Amino acid sequence: MKIFQNTFFAKYKKSFLFGIVILATISYAIVHFGYLAVDRSKIGTVIDQFNGVKVYYNGSVGNVSGRNLSKDGYNLGQKYQCVEFIKRYYYERFNHKMPDSYGHAKDFFDAAVMDGQINPKRNLLQFHNGSPTKPEVEDIIVLGWSKHGHVAIISQVNDHEIEIVQQNPGPNSPSRVTYPLIYQNGKWKIDHFRVLGYLRKPHTQPL
C-alpha cells in the first residue's frame, strides 16, 4: 500500500502543485482586483490627490465609467482607469497633450526608444528601468505586470525608495505604495516586478 501511495503521489505531484498555483492565483485575483461584489456607489469618489490632481476610486480594475475629455476635446482616457489619471495629471500640471492619446498602460513604454530619448507617441523623455538617470517626482512609471499593464505618478524619491500615487490598483489596494530603489554600477533600478521604465516632460515648470 505504501509503495502504491508513493507511486500515486509521484505520478500526480505536478498536477497537484499546478492546481495549488492556480487556486492561489484565483484567490489573489478575487481579493486584489475585486472580482467580488463592489459597492458601485463609491465609484468616482475622490480617494487621494497629488499636487491638486484628484485620484478617483474605480472599484474592480476592469470597470469603465465612460470616456473623459478635456474642455478642448483632448482624450484623457476612460474613467477611472490608471491611464486616465496619468494623462489628466500631465494635462492639468503641464498642459501636456500626448500625440497618441490612446493605448493601454504598458503601451506607454516603447522598448525601441533608447534610454533618455524622446518617446514620440507620448512626446516625453523615456528612461529604462536601470538607467543612469535617477527617477524624479512627477515621472510616469510604467509597469507591465498584467495583460494591459499599469501606470502611476512617482510622488516621492530618495536614494533608497520611491513612492507612487495610483488610480485603479484594485478595490482593496491603496492609492500609494513604495518600491525599493537600488543604485548599482552607475544605474538606478526600481526593484519591483515588471517595472519597464519611466517617462518625463523635459524642462517644463508646472502651471
Short mmCIF file of C-alpha atoms in Angstrom, two decimals:
data_model
loop_
_atom_site.label_atom_id
_atom_site.label_comp_id
_atom_site.label_asym_id
_atom_site.label_seq_id
_atom_site.Cartn_x
_atom_site.Cartn_y
_atom_site.Cartn_z
CA MET A 1 0.00 0.00 0.00
CA LYS A 2 2.81 2.39 0.90
CA ILE A 3 4.53 1.75 -2.43
CA PHE A 4 1.22 2.39 -4.21
CA GLN A 5 0.73 5.68 -2.34
CA ASN A 6 4.25 6.85 -3.17
CA THR A 7 3.79 5.91 -6.81
CA PHE A 8 0.40 7.63 -6.97
CA PHE A 9 1.76 10.83 -5.39
CA ALA A 10 4.80 10.89 -7.69
CA LYS A 11 2.56 10.43 -10.72
CA TYR A 12 0.20 13.26 -9.86
CA LYS A 13 2.58 15.55 -7.96
CA LYS A 14 2.95 18.05 -10.80
CA SER A 15 -0.81 18.22 -11.36
CA PHE A 16 -1.38 18.70 -7.64
CA LEU A 17 1.16 21.53 -7.38
CA PHE A 18 -0.20 23.14 -10.55
CA GLY A 19 -3.68 23.08 -9.02
CA ILE A 20 -2.41 24.84 -5.89
CA VAL A 21 -0.79 27.57 -8.00
CA ILE A 22 -4.00 28.08 -9.99
CA LEU A 23 -6.09 28.25 -6.82
CA ALA A 24 -3.69 30.75 -5.25
CA THR A 25 -3.74 32.90 -8.40
CA ILE A 26 -7.54 32.92 -8.50
CA SER A 27 -7.71 33.80 -4.80
CA TYR A 28 -5.27 36.69 -5.29
CA ALA A 29 -7.29 38.00 -8.23
CA ILE A 30 -10.51 37.88 -6.24
CA VAL A 31 -9.04 39.84 -3.34
CA HIS A 32 -6.73 42.22 -5.21
CA PHE A 33 -8.64 43.01 -8.38
CA GLY A 34 -12.11 42.95 -6.88
CA TYR A 35 -13.87 40.14 -8.68
CA LEU A 36 -16.38 40.16 -5.86
CA ALA A 37 -19.34 42.48 -5.38
CA VAL A 38 -18.14 46.09 -5.42
CA ASP A 39 -20.06 49.00 -3.92
CA ARG A 40 -20.72 50.88 -7.14
CA SER A 41 -21.95 53.92 -5.21
CA LYS A 42 -18.32 54.65 -4.29
CA ILE A 43 -17.07 54.64 -7.89
CA GLY A 44 -15.96 58.14 -8.88
CA THR A 45 -15.37 59.33 -5.31
CA VAL A 46 -12.07 61.08 -4.52
CA ILE A 47 -9.69 58.89 -2.50
CA ASP A 48 -6.43 60.85 -2.84
CA GLN A 49 -4.81 63.79 -4.61
CA PHE A 50 -1.33 64.81 -5.64
CA ASN A 51 -0.42 68.43 -6.43
CA GLY A 52 -4.11 69.20 -6.65
CA VAL A 53 -4.89 66.45 -9.18
CA LYS A 54 -7.56 64.09 -7.85
CA VAL A 55 -7.38 60.31 -7.66
CA TYR A 56 -10.74 58.55 -8.02
CA TYR A 57 -11.98 55.19 -6.77
CA ASN A 58 -12.83 52.76 -9.59
CA GLY A 59 -13.91 49.55 -7.88
CA SER A 60 -12.79 46.49 -9.86
CA VAL A 61 -9.89 47.12 -12.22
CA GLY A 62 -11.96 46.42 -15.32
CA ASN A 63 -14.66 48.97 -14.56
CA VAL A 64 -15.15 51.85 -17.03
CA SER A 65 -17.47 54.82 -16.38
CA GLY A 66 -17.29 56.47 -19.80
CA ARG A 67 -14.59 58.48 -21.54
CA ASN A 68 -13.15 61.66 -20.04
CA LEU A 69 -12.43 64.51 -22.45
CA SER A 70 -10.90 67.89 -21.64
CA LYS A 71 -12.83 71.05 -22.47
CA ASP A 72 -10.84 71.38 -25.70
CA GLY A 73 -11.61 67.79 -26.71
CA TYR A 74 -8.36 66.07 -25.73
CA ASN A 75 -8.83 62.41 -24.84
CA LEU A 76 -7.90 61.93 -21.19
CA GLY A 77 -8.96 58.30 -21.14
CA GLN A 78 -11.57 56.01 -19.69
CA LYS A 79 -12.88 56.86 -16.23
CA TYR A 80 -11.43 55.87 -13.79
CA GLN A 81 -8.63 53.77 -15.19
CA CYS A 82 -4.94 54.27 -14.32
CA VAL A 83 -4.22 55.77 -17.75
CA GLU A 84 -6.88 58.44 -17.24
CA PHE A 85 -5.16 59.63 -14.07
CA ILE A 86 -1.65 60.00 -15.50
CA LYS A 87 -2.87 61.75 -18.66
CA ARG A 88 -5.14 64.04 -16.66
CA TYR A 89 -2.23 64.74 -14.29
CA TYR A 90 0.11 65.77 -17.10
CA TYR A 91 -2.63 67.79 -18.78
CA GLU A 92 -3.53 69.71 -15.62
CA ARG A 93 0.02 70.17 -14.35
CA PHE A 94 1.90 70.75 -17.59
CA ASN A 95 -0.80 71.34 -20.24
CA HIS A 96 0.74 68.31 -21.95
CA LYS A 97 -1.12 66.51 -24.73
CA MET A 98 0.26 63.22 -25.97
CA PRO A 99 0.41 62.85 -29.78
CA ASP A 100 -1.07 59.37 -29.36
CA SER A 101 -3.78 59.76 -26.73
CA TYR A 102 -4.83 56.10 -26.77
CA GLY A 103 -3.35 52.76 -25.75
CA HIS A 104 -3.17 50.50 -22.72
CA ALA A 105 -0.91 51.33 -19.80
CA LYS A 106 2.03 49.17 -20.89
CA ASP A 107 1.89 50.78 -24.36
CA PHE A 108 3.18 54.00 -22.82
CA PHE A 109 6.66 52.46 -22.75
CA ASP A 110 8.31 51.82 -26.12
CA ALA A 111 11.19 49.35 -25.79
CA ALA A 112 12.55 50.52 -29.16
CA VAL A 113 13.23 54.02 -27.78
CA MET A 114 16.73 54.32 -26.34
CA ASP A 115 17.24 55.39 -22.75
CA GLY A 116 16.97 59.16 -22.33
CA GLN A 117 15.42 59.74 -25.76
CA ILE A 118 12.00 61.11 -26.69
CA ASN A 119 9.13 58.66 -26.93
CA PRO A 120 7.37 60.18 -29.98
CA LYS A 121 3.93 58.76 -29.22
CA ARG A 122 3.93 60.45 -25.81
CA ASN A 123 6.30 63.35 -26.54
CA LEU A 124 8.09 62.61 -23.29
CA LEU A 125 11.62 61.59 -22.36
CA GLN A 126 11.76 57.86 -21.71
CA PHE A 127 14.11 56.09 -19.31
CA HIS A 128 14.52 52.34 -18.99
CA ASN A 129 14.44 50.70 -15.58
CA GLY A 130 18.16 50.51 -14.93
CA SER A 131 19.08 53.95 -16.26
CA PRO A 132 21.94 56.28 -15.31
CA THR A 133 19.18 58.87 -14.83
CA LYS A 134 17.51 58.71 -11.43
CA PRO A 135 13.68 58.70 -11.27
CA GLU A 136 12.14 62.04 -10.29
CA VAL A 137 8.93 63.20 -8.65
CA GLU A 138 6.15 63.56 -11.25
CA ASP A 139 7.65 60.99 -13.61
CA ILE A 140 5.18 58.49 -15.06
CA ILE A 141 6.14 54.96 -14.06
CA VAL A 142 5.13 52.17 -16.47
CA LEU A 143 4.68 48.57 -15.34
CA GLY A 144 3.97 45.53 -17.48
CA TRP A 145 2.70 43.27 -14.71
CA SER A 146 -0.56 42.26 -16.42
CA LYS A 147 -2.15 41.98 -19.86
CA HIS A 148 -2.70 45.74 -20.08
CA GLY A 149 -0.04 46.92 -17.63
CA HIS A 150 -0.26 49.74 -15.11
CA VAL A 151 0.86 53.38 -14.89
CA ALA A 152 1.19 55.78 -11.98
CA ILE A 153 2.86 59.03 -10.93
CA ILE A 154 6.03 59.00 -8.83
CA SER A 155 5.19 61.09 -5.76
CA GLN A 156 8.38 60.77 -3.67
CA VAL A 157 12.00 59.80 -4.35
CA ASN A 158 15.04 59.31 -2.16
CA ASP A 159 18.20 57.25 -2.59
CA HIS A 160 16.57 54.04 -1.36
CA GLU A 161 12.93 54.01 -2.46
CA ILE A 162 10.22 55.71 -4.45
CA GLU A 163 6.56 56.27 -3.65
CA ILE A 164 3.88 56.18 -6.33
CA VAL A 165 0.35 57.54 -6.37
CA GLN A 166 -2.01 55.46 -8.48
CA GLN A 167 -5.58 55.21 -9.67
CA ASN A 168 -7.36 51.87 -10.19
CA PRO A 169 -4.96 49.49 -8.41
CA GLY A 170 -7.97 47.39 -7.33
CA PRO A 171 -10.64 47.99 -4.69
CA ASN A 172 -8.55 46.52 -1.88
CA SER A 173 -5.24 48.18 -2.73
CA PRO A 174 -4.03 51.59 -1.52
CA SER A 175 -3.55 54.61 -3.75
CA ARG A 176 0.06 54.95 -2.55
CA VAL A 177 2.78 52.30 -2.30
CA THR A 178 6.57 52.34 -2.12
CA TYR A 179 9.13 50.35 -4.11
CA PRO A 180 12.84 49.89 -3.33
CA LEU A 181 15.29 51.92 -5.44
CA ILE A 182 18.75 50.49 -6.00
CA TYR A 183 21.85 52.28 -7.33
CA GLN A 184 24.40 49.83 -8.67
CA ASN A 185 27.12 50.03 -11.33
CA GLY A 186 26.13 53.60 -12.17
CA LYS A 187 22.46 52.80 -12.81
CA TRP A 188 19.20 53.27 -10.94
CA LYS A 189 16.77 50.37 -10.76
CA ILE A 190 13.28 50.36 -9.28
CA ASP A 191 13.23 46.94 -7.64
CA HIS A 192 9.70 45.78 -8.31
CA PHE A 193 8.14 43.17 -10.57
CA ARG A 194 7.95 44.24 -14.23
CA VAL A 195 8.81 47.94 -13.98
CA LEU A 196 9.55 48.85 -17.60
CA GLY A 197 10.70 52.42 -17.06
CA TYR A 198 9.53 55.99 -16.55
CA LEU A 199 8.58 58.99 -18.66
CA ARG A 200 9.25 62.68 -18.05
CA LYS A 201 8.38 66.01 -19.56
CA PRO A 202 11.71 67.84 -20.09
CA HIS A 203 12.48 71.32 -18.79
CA THR A 204 8.92 72.27 -18.03
CA GLN A 205 7.60 74.03 -14.97
CA PRO A 206 4.13 73.16 -13.64
CA LEU A 207 1.36 75.65 -14.42
#
